[in-house]
XYZ file of C-alpha atoms in Angstrom:
562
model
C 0.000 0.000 0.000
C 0.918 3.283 -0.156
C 1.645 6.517 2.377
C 0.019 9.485 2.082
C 3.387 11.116 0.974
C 3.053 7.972 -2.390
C 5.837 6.298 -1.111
C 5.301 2.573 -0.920
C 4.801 0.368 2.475
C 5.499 -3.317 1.621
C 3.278 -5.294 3.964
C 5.723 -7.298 5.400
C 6.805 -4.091 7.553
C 3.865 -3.779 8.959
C 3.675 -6.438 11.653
C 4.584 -4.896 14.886
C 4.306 -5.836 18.509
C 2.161 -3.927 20.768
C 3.680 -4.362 24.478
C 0.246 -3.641 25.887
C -1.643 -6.476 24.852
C 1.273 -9.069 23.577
C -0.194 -9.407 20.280
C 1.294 -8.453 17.045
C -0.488 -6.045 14.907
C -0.800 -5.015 11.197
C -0.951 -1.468 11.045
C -2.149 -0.955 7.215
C -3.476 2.876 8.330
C -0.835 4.865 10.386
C -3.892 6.259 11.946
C -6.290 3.463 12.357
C -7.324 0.168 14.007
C -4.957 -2.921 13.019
C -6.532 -4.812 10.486
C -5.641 -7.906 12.095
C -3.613 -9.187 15.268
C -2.028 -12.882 16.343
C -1.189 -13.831 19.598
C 2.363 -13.489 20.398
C 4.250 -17.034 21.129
C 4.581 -18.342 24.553
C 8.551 -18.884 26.000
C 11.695 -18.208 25.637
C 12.055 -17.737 22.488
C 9.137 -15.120 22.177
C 10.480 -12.872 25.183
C 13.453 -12.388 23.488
C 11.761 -11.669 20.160
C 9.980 -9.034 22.589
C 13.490 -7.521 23.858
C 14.569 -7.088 20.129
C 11.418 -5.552 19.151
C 11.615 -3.013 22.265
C 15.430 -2.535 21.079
C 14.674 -2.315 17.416
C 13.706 1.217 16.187
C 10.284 1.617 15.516
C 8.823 0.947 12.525
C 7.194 4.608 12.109
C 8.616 7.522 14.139
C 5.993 9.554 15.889
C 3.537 11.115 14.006
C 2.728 7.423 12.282
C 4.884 8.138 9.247
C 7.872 7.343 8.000
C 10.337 10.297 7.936
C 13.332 11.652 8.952
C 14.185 9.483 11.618
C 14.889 6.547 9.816
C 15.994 3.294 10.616
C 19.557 2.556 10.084
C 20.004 -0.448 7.111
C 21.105 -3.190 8.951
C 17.765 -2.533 10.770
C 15.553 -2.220 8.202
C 17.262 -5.474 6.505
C 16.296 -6.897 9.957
C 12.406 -5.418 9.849
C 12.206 -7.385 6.264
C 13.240 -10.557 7.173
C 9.607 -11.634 5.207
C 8.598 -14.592 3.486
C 6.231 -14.465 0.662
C 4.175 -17.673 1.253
C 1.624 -19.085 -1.596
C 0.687 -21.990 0.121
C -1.641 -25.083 -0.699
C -5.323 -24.720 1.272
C -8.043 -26.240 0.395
C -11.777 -26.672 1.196
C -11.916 -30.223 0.400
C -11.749 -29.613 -3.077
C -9.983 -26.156 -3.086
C -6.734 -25.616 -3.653
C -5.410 -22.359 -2.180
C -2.462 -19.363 -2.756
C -2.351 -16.621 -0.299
C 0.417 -14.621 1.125
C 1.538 -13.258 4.246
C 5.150 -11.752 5.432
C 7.338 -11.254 8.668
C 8.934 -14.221 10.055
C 6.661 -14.539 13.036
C 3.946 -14.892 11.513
C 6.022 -18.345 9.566
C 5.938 -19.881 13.077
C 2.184 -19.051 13.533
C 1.071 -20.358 10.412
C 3.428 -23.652 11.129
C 2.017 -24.209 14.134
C -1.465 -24.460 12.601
C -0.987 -27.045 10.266
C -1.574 -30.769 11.519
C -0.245 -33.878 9.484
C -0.070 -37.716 8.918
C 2.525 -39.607 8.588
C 1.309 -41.598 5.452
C 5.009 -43.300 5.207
C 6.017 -44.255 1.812
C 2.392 -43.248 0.261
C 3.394 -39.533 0.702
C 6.867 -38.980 0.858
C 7.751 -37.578 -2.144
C 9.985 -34.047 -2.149
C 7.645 -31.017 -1.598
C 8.759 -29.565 -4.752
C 9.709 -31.456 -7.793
C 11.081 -31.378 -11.243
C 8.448 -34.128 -12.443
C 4.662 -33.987 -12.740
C 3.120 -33.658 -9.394
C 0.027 -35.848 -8.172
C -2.014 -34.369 -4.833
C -5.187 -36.121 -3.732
C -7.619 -33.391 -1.877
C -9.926 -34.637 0.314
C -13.169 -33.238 2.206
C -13.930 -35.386 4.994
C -18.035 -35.139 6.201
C -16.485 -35.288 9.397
C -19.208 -33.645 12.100
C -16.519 -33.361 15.019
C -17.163 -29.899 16.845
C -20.443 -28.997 14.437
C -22.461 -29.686 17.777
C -24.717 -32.304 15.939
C -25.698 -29.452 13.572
C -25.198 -31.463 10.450
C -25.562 -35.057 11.818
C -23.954 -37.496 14.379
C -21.123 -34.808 16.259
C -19.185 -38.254 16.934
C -18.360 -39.144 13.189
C -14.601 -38.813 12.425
C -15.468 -38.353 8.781
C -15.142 -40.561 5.567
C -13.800 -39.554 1.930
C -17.044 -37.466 0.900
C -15.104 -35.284 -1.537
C -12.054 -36.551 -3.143
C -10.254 -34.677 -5.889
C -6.748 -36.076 -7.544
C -4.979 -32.874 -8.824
C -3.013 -33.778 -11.761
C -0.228 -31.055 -12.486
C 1.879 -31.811 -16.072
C 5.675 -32.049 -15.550
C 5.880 -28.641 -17.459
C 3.236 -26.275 -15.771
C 1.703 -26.557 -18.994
C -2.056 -27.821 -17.872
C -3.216 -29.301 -14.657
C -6.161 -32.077 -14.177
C -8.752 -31.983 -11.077
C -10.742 -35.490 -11.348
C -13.336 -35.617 -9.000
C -13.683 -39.402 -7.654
C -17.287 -40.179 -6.806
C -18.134 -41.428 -3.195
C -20.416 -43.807 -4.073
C -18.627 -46.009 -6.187
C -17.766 -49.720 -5.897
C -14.079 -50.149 -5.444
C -11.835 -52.358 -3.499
C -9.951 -51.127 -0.635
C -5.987 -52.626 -1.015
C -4.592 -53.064 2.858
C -3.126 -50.462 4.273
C -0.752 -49.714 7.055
C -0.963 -47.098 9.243
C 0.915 -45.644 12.051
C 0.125 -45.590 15.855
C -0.145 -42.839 18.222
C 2.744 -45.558 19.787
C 5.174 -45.198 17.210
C 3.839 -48.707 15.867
C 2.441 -49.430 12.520
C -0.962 -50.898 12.234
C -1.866 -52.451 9.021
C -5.807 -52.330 8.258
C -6.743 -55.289 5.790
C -8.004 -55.433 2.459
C -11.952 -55.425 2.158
C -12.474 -57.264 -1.859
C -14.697 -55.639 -4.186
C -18.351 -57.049 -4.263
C -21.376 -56.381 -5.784
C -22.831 -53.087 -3.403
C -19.874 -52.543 -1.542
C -17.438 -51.242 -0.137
C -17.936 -47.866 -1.664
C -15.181 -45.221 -2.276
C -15.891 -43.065 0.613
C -14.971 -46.003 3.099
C -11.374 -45.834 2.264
C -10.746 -42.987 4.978
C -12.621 -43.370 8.015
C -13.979 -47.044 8.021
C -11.605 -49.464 10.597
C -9.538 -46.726 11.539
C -7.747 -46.016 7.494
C -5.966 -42.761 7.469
C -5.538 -40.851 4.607
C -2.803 -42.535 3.110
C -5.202 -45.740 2.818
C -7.593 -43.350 0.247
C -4.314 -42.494 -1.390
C -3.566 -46.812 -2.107
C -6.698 -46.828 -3.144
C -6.490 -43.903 -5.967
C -3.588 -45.574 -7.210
C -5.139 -49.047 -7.057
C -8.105 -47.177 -9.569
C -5.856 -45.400 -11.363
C -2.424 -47.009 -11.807
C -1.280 -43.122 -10.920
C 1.165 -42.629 -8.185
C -0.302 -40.372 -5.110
C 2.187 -37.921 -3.846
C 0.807 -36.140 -1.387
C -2.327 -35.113 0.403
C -4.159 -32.086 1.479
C -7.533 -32.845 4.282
C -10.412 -30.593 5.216
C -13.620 -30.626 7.118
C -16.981 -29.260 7.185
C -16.061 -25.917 8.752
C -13.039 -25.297 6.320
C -15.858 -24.195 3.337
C -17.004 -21.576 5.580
C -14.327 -20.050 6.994
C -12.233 -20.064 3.289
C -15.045 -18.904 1.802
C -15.516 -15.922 3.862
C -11.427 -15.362 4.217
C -11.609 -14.346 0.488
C -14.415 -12.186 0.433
C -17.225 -14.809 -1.069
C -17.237 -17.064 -4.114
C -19.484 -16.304 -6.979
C -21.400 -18.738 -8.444
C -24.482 -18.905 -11.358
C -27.237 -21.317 -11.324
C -29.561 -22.316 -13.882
C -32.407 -22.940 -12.392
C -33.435 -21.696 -8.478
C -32.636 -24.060 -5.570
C -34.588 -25.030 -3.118
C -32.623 -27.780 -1.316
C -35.117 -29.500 1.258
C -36.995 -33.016 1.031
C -40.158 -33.843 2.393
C -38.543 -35.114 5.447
C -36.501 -31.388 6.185
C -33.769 -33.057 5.257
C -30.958 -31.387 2.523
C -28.873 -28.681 2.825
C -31.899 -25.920 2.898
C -30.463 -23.435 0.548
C -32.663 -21.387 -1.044
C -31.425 -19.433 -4.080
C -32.822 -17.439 -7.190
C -31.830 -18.473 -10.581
C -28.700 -16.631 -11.475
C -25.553 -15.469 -10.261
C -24.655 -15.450 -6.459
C -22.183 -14.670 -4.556
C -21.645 -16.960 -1.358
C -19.718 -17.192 1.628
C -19.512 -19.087 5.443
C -22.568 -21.023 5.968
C -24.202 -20.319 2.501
C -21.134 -21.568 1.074
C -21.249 -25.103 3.302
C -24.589 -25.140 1.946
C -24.300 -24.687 -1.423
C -21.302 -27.831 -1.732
C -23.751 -29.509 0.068
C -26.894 -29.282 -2.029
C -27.911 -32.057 -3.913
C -31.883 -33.261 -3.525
C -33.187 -30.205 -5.793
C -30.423 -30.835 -8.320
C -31.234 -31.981 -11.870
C -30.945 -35.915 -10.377
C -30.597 -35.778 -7.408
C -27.735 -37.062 -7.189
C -24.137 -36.857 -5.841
C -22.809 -36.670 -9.319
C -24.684 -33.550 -10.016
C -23.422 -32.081 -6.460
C -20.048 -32.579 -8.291
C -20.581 -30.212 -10.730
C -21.744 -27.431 -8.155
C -18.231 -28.618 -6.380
C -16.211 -27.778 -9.383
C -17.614 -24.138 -10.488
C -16.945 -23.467 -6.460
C -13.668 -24.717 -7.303
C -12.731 -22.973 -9.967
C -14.393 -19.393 -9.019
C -12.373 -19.958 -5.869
C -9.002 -20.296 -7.740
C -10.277 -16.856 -9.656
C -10.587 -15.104 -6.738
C -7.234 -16.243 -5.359
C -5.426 -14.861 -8.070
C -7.440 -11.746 -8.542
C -5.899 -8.425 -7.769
C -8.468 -7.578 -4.896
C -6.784 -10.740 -2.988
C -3.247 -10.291 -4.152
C -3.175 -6.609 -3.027
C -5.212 -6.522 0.185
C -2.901 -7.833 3.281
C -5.529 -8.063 5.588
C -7.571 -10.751 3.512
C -4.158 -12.330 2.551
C -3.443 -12.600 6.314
C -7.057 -14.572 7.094
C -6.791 -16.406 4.047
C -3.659 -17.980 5.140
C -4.505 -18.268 8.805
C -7.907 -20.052 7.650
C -5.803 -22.095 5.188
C -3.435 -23.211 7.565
C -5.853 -23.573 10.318
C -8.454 -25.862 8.259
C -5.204 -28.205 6.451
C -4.687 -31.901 7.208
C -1.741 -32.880 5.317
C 1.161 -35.820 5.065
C 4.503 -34.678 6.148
C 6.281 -34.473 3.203
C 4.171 -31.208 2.598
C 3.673 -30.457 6.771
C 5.144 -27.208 6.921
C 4.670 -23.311 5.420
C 7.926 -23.461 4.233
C 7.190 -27.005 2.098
C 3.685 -25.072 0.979
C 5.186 -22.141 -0.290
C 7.377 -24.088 -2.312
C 5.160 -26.900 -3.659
C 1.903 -23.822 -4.425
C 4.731 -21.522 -5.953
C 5.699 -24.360 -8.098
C 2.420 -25.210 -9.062
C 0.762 -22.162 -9.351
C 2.194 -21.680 -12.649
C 0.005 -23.053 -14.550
C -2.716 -21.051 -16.206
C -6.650 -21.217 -14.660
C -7.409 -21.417 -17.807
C -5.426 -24.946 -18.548
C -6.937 -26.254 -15.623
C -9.298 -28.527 -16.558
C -11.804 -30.147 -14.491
C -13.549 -33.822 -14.970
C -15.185 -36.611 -13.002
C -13.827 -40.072 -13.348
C -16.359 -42.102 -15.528
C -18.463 -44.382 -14.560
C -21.769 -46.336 -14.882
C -24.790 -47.050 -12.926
C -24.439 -49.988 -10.550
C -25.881 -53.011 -13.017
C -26.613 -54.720 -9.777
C -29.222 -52.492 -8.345
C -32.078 -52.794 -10.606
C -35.036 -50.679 -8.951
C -32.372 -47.815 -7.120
C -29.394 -46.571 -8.406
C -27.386 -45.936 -5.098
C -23.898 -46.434 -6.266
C -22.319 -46.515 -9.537
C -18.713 -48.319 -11.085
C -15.789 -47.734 -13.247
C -16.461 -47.061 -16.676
C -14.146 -49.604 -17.839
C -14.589 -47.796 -21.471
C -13.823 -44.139 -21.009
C -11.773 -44.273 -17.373
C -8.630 -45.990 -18.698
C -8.531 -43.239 -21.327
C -9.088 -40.515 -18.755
C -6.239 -42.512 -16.407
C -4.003 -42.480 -19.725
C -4.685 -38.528 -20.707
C -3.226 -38.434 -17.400
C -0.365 -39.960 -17.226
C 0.559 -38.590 -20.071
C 0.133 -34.846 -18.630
C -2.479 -34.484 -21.717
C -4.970 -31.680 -21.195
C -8.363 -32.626 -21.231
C -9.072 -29.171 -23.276
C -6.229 -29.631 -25.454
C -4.169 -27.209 -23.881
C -0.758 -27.764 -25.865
C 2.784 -29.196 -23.837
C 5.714 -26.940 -23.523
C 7.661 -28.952 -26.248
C 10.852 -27.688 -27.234
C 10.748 -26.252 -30.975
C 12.763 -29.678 -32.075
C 10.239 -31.989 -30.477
C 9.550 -33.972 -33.234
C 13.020 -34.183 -34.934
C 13.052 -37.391 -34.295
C 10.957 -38.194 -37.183
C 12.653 -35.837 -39.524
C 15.841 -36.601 -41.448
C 17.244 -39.217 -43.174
C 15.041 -43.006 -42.972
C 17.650 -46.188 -43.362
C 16.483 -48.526 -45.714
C 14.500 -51.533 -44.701
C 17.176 -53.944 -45.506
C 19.054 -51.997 -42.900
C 16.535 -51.875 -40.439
C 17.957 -54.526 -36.970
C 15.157 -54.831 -34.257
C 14.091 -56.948 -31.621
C 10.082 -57.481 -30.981
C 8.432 -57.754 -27.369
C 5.150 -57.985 -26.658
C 4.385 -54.967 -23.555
C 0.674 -55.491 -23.467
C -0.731 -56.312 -26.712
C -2.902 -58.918 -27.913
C -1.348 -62.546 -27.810
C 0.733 -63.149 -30.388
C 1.421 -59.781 -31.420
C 5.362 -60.152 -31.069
C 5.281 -62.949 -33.571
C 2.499 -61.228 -36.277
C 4.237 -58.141 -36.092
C 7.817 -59.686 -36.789
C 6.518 -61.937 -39.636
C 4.911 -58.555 -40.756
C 8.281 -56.367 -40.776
C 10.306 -59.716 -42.662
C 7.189 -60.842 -45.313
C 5.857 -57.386 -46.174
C 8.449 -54.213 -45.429
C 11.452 -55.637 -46.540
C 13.318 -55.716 -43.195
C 16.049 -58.328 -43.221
C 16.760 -58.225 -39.674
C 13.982 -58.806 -36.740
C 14.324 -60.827 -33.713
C 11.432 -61.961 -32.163
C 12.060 -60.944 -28.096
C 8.814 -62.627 -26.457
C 7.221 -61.252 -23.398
C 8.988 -57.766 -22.604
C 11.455 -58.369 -19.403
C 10.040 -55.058 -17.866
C 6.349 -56.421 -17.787
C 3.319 -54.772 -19.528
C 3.229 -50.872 -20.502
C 0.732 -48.502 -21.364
C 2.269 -47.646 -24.710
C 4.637 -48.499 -27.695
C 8.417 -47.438 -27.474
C 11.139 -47.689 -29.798
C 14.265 -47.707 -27.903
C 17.193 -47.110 -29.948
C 21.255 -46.233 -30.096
C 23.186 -42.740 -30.968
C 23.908 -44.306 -33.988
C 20.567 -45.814 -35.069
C 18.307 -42.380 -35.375
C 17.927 -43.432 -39.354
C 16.765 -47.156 -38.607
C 14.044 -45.459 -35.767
C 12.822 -43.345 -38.352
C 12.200 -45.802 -40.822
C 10.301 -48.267 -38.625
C 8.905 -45.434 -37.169
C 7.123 -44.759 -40.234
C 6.302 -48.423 -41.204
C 4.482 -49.012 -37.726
C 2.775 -45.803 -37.732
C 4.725 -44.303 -34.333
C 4.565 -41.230 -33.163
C 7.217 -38.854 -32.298
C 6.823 -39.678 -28.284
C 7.096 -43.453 -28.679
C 10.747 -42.775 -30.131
C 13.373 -43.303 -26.690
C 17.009 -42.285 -27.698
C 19.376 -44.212 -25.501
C 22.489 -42.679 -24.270
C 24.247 -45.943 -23.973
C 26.955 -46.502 -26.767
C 25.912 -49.509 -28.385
C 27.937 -52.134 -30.005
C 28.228 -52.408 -34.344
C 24.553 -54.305 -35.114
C 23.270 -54.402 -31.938
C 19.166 -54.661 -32.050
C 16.642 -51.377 -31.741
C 14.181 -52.682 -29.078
C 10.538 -52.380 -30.118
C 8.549 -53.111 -26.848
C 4.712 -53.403 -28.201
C 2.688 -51.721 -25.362
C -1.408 -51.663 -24.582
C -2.243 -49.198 -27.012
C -0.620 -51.243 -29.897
C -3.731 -51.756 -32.965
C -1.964 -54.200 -35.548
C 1.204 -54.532 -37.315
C 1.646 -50.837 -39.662
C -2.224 -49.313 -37.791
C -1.078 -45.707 -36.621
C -1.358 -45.867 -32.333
C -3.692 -43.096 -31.413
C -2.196 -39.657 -30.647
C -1.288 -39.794 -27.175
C -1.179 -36.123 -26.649
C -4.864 -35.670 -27.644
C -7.297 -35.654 -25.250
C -10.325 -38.550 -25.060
C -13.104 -37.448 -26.859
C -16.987 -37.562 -24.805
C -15.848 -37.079 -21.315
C -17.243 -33.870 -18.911
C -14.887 -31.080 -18.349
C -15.141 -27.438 -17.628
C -12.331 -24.865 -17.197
C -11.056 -22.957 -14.271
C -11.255 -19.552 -15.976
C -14.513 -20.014 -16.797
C -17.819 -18.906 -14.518
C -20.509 -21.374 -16.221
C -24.027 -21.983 -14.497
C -24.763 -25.226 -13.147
C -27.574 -26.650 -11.669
């Protein structure tokens, strides 16, 4: 902000303690209240951060300006000792950024945050160089609601659970919403003690009507790193880390940041017969909601379309992504007293593992990953189908064993689900330009990765009988087990021979692996047929396209729902 004189006040010198009360202060108007305060720390350590303060010269001399009696620069290097933190929140199914300064207010914000150890399910570097997997999860936890919502005793199950996708490059990030209701099996899962010891809960075995998705936290005592196992188990996608909220988060986030706008299509009117629902009551139109509205709104689901928990989702992803607008929008960035509760309700509301369990591991892994774009964030639900089992009332629903291993492989391959393009160098797809060998020269050995039966042997008869290649090995069964996709591994000296079977077997550019390793005068290419392999010379489908027929909407975009 700015003095009254136009000289700038960065916010992080405006934290100051007040030896009357013990609390720290912001003091955004020389002249007025403090827009916020925190209670100073208890101990040793915060009497002598008291002496220093009383020591230090004051921040403004009197008059509540800055001046002439400045500080002297090793002081003022002192006074700045700030961190800018973006760090991770969310509401369940919000993923946060604020930012706050002054090194006391680090510790505060640390000493907020609680965390799991989820052992080797979540201990993965806060920051990375790789693509970055983050399951969210809102818990319908009742603890300290006062029986407001339902039984005050229930520690809470997986009732929202989002898997946050973020591409290796920053280029486009994925938020699949995972359906409570659906039939999964739970893998076993160890978890540790209050003891120290390590307690490992059992496997339940899908059946027909259960155990349903929502069971994997909560049910037997599984921790969150037991819904993490069994994300993976659905997905085949690693989990690296985990962020946890209640109830009480959505209404003290929402509020922090001012409200969250939302549009509806039709008006709502969310209460059955029985009083039961989440008894909002809104117009058709655009809203803007906030603390208990808000709860109510991710709640509703009786007066939707359905009915259904699946159309809730939808409401759950425009609050989403109107909540990441209003994170990055200038009236948060700029204001230091909504920065300061957005953090402090951030902080205060997060569950997380402890690979991520501190401000300082936050700020790193929400700087990293608020690169990408709202408008390359793309959000989906994982398909699925109507439970064939229930005939009269559909209850639960399963994988869509169709369209989820395409949504799964769009995934893994950090492919936007809006066709938002990769940061590829400009050379990307050298590989399949220059010079092609000719078949004759062509030396490869076939495995079969994952394709049909057989497909090593039709696919080497097919390279000798009909391309002209005098040189193919058949490799049987690939020693690495089966992959998702065809690869082409090949030597420095071999980029001619990957070209030109490239271009017989229809490969694209990414199924092409150079190998660094020097290899010896007619050593073998490897071709390592994977599950996406069609038939000896069929082009593989695009993997950098995204699957066609599946629900998205955008984070930069406010669409109605309802």
């Amino acid at each position: 902000m700015d003095t009254e004189d136009g000289r700038h006040i960065d916010p992080a010198d405006q934290w100051v303690l007040d030896p009357e009360t013990g609390t720290y202060r912001l003091r955004l108007d020389p002249g007025g209240a403090p827009a916020a305060t925190v209670p100073a720390q208890g101990g040793r350590r915060a009497r002598r951060e008291e002496q220093r303060a009383a020591q230090a010269p004051a921040p403004y001399p009197e008059g509540g300006r800055r001046g002439a009696a400045k500080p002297s620069r090793k002081a003022k290097r002192s006074t700045k000792r700030k961190v800018l933190m973006w760090t991770a929140g969310t509401l369940g199914f919000v993923v946060l950024a604020g930012s706050a300064g002054a090194y006391f207010l680090y510790r505060h914000f640390d000493g907020n945050i609680s965390t799991v150890d989820v052992g080797t399910a979540g201990n993965k570097n806060a920051t990375s160089h790789d693509a970055v997997n983050i399951l969210v999860i809102g818990t319908d936890s009742r603890v300290g609601l006062g029986g407001k919502y339902g039984d005050s005793d229930n520690v809470g199950h997986a009732d929202t659970t989002l898997l946050v996708h973020v591409a290796k490059d920053r280029s486009n990030a994925t938020v699949m919403s995972i359906p409570r209701d659906m039939i999964v099996g739970i893998p076993a899962c160890p978890t540790k003690q209050k003891d120290g010891s390590t307690k490992t809960i059992p496997a339940t075995a899908k059946a027909t009507f259960s155990p349903r998705f929502n069971e994997s936290l909560g049910q037997e005592g599984r921790d969150p790193g037991c819904t993490m196992r069994t994300v993976t188990q659905i997905t085949g996608l690693p989990i690296d880390h985990f962020m946890m909220v209640d109830f009480e988060a959505v209404k003290t986030l929402s509020t922090a940041v001012g409200g969250v706008p939302i549009c509806l299509t039709h008006a709502i009117d969310d209460t059955d017969s029985k009083g039961q629902g989440s008894h909002l009551k809104l117009a058709k139109g655009p809203h803007r909601v906030e603390g208990e509205q808000a709860l109510q709104f991710v709640r509703t689901r009786h007066s939707l379309t359905n009915g259904s928990d699946l159309d809730r989702i939808h409401l759950q992803q425009q609050f989403l992504g109107s909540m990441i607008r209003e994170m990055k929008s200038g009236d948060t960035l700029s204001d230091p007293g909504k920065l300061f509760k957005l953090a402090n309700a951030a902080t205060s509301a997060l569950t997380v593992d402890t690979g991520i369990g501190s401000v300082a591991k936050l700020s790193g892994l929400a700087k990293d990953l608020s690169k990408v774009d709202p408008k390359n964030i793309t959000f989906t639900t994982l398909p699925v189908l109507d439970n064939p089992a229930e005939i009269k009332f559909h209850a639960t629903v399963v994988v869509d064993e169709t369209k989820a291993p395409q949504v799964f492989r769009a995934i893994k391959n950090d492919v936007s689900l809006t066709g938002a393009p990769k940061k590829k160098p400009a050379a990307a797809d050298a590989k399949l330009r220059g010079t092609k060998a000719d078949p004759s020269q062509v030396q490869v050995t076939v495995y079969n990765g994952g394709g049909p039966q057989g497909a090593a042997q039709t696919t080497l008869d097919w390279l000798l009988d009909t391309k002209g290649v005098s040189h193919a090995t058949k490799g049987g069964n690939a020693p690495g087990g089966k992959q998702d996709r065809t690869t082409l591994v090949y030597g420095p000296d071999q980029a001619d021979q990957a070209r030109a079977l490239a271009a017989m077997m229809g490969l694209p550019a990414s199924a092409l692996r150079p190998s660094t390793d020097a290899a010896d005068p007619g050593t073998d290419m490897t071709l390592t047929l994977g599950a996406d392999y069609r038939g000896a010379g069929l082009a593989l489908t695009d993997p950098d396209k995204p699957p066609a027929d599946i629900q998205t909407a955008r984070a930069d975009k406010n669409e109605c729902v309802g």
